[in-house]
Coordinates of C-alpha atoms and ligand atoms in Angstrom, one line a residue:
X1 CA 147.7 -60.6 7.5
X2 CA 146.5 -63.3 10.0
X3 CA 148.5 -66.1 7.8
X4 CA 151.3 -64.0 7.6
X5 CA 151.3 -63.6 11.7
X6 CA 150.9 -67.3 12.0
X7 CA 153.7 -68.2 9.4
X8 CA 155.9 -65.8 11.6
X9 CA 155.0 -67.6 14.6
X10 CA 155.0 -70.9 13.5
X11 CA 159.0 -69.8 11.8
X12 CA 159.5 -68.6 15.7
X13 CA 158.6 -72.0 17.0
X14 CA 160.7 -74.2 14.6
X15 CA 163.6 -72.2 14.9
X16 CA 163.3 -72.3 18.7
X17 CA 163.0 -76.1 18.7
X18 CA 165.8 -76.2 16.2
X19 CA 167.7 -74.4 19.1
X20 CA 167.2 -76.9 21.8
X21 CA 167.9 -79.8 19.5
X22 CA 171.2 -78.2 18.9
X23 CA 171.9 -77.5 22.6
X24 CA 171.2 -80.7 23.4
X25 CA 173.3 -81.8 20.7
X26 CA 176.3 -79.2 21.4
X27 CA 177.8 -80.3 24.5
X28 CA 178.1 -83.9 25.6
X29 CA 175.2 -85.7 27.2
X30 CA 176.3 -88.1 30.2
X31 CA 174.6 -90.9 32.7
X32 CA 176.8 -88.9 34.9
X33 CA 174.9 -86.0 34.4
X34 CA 171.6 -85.2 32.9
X35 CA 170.6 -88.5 31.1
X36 CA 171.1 -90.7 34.4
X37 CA 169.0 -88.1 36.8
X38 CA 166.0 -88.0 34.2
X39 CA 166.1 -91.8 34.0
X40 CA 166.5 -91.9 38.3
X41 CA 163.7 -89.3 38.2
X42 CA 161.3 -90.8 35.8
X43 CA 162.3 -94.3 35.1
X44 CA 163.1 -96.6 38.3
X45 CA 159.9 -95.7 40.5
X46 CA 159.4 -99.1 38.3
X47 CA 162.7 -100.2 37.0
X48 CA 164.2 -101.6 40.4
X49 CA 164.5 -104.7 42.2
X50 CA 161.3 -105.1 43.5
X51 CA 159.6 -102.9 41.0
X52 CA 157.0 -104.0 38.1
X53 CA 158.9 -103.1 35.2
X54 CA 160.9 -105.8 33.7
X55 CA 164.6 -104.7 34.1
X56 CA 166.0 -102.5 36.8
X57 CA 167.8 -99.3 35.6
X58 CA 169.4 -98.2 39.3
X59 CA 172.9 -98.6 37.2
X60 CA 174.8 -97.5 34.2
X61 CA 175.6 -100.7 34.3
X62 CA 172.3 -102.1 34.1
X63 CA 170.8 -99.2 31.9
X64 CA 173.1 -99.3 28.9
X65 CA 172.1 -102.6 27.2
X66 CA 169.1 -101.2 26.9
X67 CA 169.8 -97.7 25.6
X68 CA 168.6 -98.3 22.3
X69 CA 165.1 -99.5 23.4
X70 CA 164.7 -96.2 26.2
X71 CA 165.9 -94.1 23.2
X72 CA 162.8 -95.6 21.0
X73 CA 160.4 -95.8 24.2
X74 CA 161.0 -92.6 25.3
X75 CA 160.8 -91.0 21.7
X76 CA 157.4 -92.4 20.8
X77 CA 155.9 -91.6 24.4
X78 CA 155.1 -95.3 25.5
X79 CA 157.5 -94.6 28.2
X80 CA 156.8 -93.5 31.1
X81 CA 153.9 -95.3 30.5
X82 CA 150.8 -92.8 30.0
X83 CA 148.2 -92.8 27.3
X84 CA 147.6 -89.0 27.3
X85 CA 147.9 -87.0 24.1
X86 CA 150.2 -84.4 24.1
X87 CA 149.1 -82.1 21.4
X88 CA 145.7 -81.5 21.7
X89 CA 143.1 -80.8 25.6
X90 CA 144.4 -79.8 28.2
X91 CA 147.8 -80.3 29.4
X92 CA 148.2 -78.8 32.3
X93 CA 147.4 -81.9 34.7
X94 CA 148.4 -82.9 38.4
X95 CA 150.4 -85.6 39.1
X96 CA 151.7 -85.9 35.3
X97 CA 154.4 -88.4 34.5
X98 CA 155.2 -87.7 31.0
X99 CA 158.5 -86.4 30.1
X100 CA 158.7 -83.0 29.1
X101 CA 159.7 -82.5 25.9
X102 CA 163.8 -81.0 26.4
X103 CA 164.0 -84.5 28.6
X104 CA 163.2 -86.6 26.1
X105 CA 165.2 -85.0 23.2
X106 CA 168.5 -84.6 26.2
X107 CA 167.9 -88.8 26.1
X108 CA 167.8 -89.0 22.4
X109 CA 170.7 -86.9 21.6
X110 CA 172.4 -89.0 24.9
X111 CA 172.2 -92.4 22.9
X112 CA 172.8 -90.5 19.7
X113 CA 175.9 -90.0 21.0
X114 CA 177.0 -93.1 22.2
X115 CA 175.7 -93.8 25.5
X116 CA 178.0 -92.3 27.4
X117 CA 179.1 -93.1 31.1
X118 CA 181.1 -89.6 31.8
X119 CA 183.3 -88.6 34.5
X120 CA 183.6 -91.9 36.5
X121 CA 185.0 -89.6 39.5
X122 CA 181.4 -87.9 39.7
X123 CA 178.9 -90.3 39.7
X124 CA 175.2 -89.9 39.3
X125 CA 173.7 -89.3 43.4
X126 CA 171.5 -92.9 43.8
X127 CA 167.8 -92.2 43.3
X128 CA 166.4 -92.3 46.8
X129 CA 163.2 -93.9 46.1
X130 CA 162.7 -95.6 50.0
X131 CA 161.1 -98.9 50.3
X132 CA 158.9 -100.4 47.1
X133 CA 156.3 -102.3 49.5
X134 CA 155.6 -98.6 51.5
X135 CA 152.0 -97.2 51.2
X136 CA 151.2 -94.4 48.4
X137 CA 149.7 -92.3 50.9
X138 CA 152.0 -92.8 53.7
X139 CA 153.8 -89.4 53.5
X140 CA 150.2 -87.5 53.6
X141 CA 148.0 -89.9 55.2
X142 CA 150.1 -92.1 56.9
X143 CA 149.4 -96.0 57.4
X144 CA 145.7 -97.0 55.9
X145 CA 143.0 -97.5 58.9
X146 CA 142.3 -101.0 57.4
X147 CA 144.0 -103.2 55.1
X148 CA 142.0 -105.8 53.7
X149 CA 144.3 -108.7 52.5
X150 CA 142.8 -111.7 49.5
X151 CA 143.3 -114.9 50.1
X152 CA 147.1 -116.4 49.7
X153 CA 148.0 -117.9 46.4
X154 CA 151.0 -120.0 45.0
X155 CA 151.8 -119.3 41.1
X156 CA 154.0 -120.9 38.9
X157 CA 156.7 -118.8 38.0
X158 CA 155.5 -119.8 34.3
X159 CA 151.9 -121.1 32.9
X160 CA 148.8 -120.1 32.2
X161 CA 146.9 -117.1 33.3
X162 CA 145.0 -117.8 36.5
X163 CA 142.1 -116.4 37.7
X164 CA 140.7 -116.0 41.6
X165 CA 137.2 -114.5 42.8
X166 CA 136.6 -115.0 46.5
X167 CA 135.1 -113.3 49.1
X168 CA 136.9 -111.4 52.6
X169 CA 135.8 -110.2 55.5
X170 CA 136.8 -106.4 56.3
X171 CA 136.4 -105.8 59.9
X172 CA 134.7 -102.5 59.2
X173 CA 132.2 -102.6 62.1
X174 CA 129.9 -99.1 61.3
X175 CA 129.5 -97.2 57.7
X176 CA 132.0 -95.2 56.8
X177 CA 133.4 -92.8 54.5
X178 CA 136.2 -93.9 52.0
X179 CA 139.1 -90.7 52.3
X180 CA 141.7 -92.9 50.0
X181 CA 142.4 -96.3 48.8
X182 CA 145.0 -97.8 47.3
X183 CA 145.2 -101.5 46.2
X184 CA 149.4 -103.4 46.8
X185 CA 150.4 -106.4 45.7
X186 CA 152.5 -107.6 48.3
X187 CA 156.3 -108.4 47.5
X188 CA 156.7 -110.9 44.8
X189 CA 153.3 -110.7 43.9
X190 CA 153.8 -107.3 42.2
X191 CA 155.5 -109.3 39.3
X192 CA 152.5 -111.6 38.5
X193 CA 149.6 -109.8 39.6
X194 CA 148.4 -108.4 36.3
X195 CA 145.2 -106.9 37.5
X196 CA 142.9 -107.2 40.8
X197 CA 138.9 -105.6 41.1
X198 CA 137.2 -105.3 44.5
X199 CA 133.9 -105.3 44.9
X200 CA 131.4 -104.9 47.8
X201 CA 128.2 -107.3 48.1
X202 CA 126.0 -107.0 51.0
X203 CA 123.9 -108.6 53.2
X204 CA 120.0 -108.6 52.4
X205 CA 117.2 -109.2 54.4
X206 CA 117.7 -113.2 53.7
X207 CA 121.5 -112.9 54.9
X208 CA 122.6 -113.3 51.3
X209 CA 125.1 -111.5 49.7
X210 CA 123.9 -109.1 46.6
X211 CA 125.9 -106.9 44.8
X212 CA 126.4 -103.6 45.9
X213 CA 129.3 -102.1 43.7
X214 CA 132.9 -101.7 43.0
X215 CA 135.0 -100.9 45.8
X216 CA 138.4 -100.3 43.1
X217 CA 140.4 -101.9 40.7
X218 CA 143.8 -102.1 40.3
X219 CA 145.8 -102.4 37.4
X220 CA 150.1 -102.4 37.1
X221 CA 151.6 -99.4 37.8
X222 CA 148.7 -97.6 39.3
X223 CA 149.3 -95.4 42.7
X224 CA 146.1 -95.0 44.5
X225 CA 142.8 -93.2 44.5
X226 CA 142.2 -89.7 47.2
X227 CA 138.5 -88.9 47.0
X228 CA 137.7 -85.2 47.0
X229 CA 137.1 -83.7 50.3
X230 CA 133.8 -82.6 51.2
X231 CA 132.9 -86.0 49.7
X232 CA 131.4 -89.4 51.4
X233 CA 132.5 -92.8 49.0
X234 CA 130.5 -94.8 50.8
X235 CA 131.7 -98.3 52.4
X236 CA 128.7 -100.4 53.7
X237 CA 129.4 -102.3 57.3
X238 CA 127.1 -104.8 56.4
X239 CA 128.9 -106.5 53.9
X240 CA 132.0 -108.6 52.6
X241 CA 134.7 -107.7 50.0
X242 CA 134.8 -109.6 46.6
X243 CA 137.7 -110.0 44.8
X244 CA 138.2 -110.6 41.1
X245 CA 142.2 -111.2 40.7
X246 CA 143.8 -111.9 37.2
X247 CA 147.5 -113.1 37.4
X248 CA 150.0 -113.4 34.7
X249 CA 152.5 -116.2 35.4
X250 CA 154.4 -115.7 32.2
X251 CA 156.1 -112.4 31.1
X252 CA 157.0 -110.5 34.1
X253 CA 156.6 -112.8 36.1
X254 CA 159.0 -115.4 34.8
X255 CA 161.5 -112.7 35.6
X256 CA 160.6 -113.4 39.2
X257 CA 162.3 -115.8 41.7
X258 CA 162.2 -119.7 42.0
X259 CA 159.3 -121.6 39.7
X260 CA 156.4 -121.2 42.4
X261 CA 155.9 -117.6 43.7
X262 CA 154.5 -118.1 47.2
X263 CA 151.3 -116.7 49.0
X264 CA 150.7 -113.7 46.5
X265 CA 148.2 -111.6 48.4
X266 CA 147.2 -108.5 47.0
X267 CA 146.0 -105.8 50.4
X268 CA 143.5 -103.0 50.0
X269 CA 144.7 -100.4 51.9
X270 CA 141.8 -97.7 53.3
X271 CA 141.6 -94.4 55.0
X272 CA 138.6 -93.8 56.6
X273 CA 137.1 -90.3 58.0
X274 CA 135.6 -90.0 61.0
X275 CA 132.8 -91.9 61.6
X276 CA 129.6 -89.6 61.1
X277 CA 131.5 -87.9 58.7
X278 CA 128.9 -88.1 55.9
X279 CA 126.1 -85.4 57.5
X280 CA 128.5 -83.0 57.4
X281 CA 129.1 -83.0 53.8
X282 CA 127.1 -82.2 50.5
X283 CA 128.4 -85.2 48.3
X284 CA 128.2 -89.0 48.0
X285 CA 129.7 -91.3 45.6
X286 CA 129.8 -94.9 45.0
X287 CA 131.1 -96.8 42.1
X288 CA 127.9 -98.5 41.0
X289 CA 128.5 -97.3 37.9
X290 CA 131.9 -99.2 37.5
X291 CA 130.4 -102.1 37.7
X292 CA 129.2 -103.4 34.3
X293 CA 128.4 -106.4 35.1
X294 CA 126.0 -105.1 37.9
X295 CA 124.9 -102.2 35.8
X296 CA 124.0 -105.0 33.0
X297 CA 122.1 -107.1 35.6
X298 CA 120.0 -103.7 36.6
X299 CA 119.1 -103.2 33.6
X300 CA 117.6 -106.2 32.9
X301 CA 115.2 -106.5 36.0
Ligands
HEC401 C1 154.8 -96.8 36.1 C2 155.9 -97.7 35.9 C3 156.9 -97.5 34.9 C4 157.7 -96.3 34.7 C5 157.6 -95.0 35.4 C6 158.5 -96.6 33.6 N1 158.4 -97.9 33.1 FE1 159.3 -98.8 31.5 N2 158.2 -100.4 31.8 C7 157.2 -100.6 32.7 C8 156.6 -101.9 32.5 C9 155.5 -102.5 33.4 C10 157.2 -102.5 31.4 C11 156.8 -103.8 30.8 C12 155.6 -103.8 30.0 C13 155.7 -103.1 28.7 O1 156.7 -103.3 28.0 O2 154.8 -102.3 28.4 C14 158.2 -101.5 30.9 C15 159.0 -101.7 29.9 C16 160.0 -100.9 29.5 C17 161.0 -101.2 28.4 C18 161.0 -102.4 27.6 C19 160.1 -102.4 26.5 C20 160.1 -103.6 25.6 O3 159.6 -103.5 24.5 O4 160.6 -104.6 26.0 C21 161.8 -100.1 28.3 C22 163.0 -99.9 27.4 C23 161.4 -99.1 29.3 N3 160.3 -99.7 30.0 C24 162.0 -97.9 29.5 C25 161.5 -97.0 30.5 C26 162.1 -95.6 30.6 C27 163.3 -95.1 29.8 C28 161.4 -95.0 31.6 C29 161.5 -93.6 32.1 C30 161.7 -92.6 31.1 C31 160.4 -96.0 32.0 N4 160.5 -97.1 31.3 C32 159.4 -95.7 33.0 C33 156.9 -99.7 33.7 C34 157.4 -98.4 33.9

């Protein structure tokens, strides 16, 4: 009886998906209408001048060379990009960029059918997106308390990867508890910056510098970091900020302007509580733990 329910169901479901493939077949699909606002919606966060994805999609123009490659991307899930499996845990998550399902088969069908513009005399509203070098957390938050920038670096537009670990000052004069962080390449530096860690050593005794732990990393792509409230990440006064930057010349970044990009600097941005803030809460969290490197060295003392 059970199989027989569940054969019934699963029937239900096929012939329900069967439905929405046809809908989105029957009528025609448009950049004009619902193909260009999922693409504004979803897609050029990143694909814009100024973004870190590797062509811009703000046009028809400039989005139907490539509507092939989105129909493929968009079909296997590697775009937007996030690794999360979609048929198995939980799905209900905050903050989830993945297409829903009727999005993705409203592109498919869109470049099944051509790629088409629509009614010229109706065009797609532009995606108001505001200005690519503005904070995360500006909206909520507003500007960080203290932005802690690395030191400038020139890159050649092509060449090998390059590395840089070097040490910053922070101007963080008591201890204090971490409310958000996010980490920016600034400008061009978005297109060569593949990934930046912090850390934070502090002074001992001896006035030398020992590790402490992470502060964040930073990867492409990634927004920002709000730590939950009734909770102290600690961020030690008595101390400097380390940074570990990979950047990747080629790829992206050859995409970039002129063959030397100029004073990348990539800028932690912090919001601090009040000072004091950490007696009147139950939880503390650092990110010793992030740290393998330091993790390794504990464990062999
Ligand atoms: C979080 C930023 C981000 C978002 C959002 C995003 N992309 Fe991308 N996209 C990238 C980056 C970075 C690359 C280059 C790296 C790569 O190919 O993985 C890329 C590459 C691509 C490529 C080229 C792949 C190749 O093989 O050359 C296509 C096509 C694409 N994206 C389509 C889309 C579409 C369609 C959407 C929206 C449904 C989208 N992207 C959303 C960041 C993004």
């Amino acid at each position: 009886m059970k199989n027989i329910k569940r054969l019934v169901s699963s029937i239900a479901l096929l012939s329900l998906a069967g439905q929405i493939q046809a809908q989105a077949a029957d009528h025609e699909i448009t950049y004009n209408g619902d193909a260009g606002r999922i693409i504004n919606e979803n897609c050029v966060v990143c694909h814009r001048e100024g973004g870190i994805g590797p062509m811009q999609f703000e046009t028809y123009d400039q989005v139907r060379p490539w509507a092939p490659l989105i129909q493929l991307k968009v079909a296997n899930r590697e775009m937007p990009p996030y690794a999360y499996d979609h048929g198995i845990g939980i799905q209900d998550l905050q903050g989830d960029w993945r297409l829903q399902q009727e999005e993705i088969d409203t592109l498919v069908a869109w470049v099944n059918q051509g790629a088409p513009l629509g009614d010229p005399d109706s065009p797609l509203p532009q995606a108001d997106l505001g200005d690519p070098d503005a904070w995360n957390f500006e909206d909520e938050l507003g500007q960080p308390d203290v932005v802690i920038p690395s030191v400038p670096i020139d890159i050649p537009a092509n060449g090998n990867d390059l590395w840089s670990t070097h040490y910053v000052p922070h101007g963080i004069s008591s201890d204090r508890c971490i409310k958000a962080i996010q980490v920016k390449p600034r400008g061009d530096a978005k297109t060569v910056v593949h990934h930046a860690n912090s850390n934070i050593d502090v002074y001992n005794d001896q006035g030398e510098l020992e590790r402490y732990g992470m502060l964040t990393e930073y990867a492409m792509g990634k927004w920002g970091e709000l730590v939950p409230e009734d909770v102290c990440r600690t961020f030690p006064s008595n101390s400097m900020v380390r940074w570990s930057i990979h950047m990747y010349p080629g790829g992206i970044g050859a995409v970039a302007p002129g063959t030397i990009i100029e004073d990348n600097v990539v800028e932690i941005g912090l919001w601090l509580h009040p000072e004091g803030y950490e007696t009147d809460v139950g939880y503390t969290q650092d990110l010793k733990q992030y740290n393998i490197q330091f993790a390794r060295e504990e464990r062999e003392i």
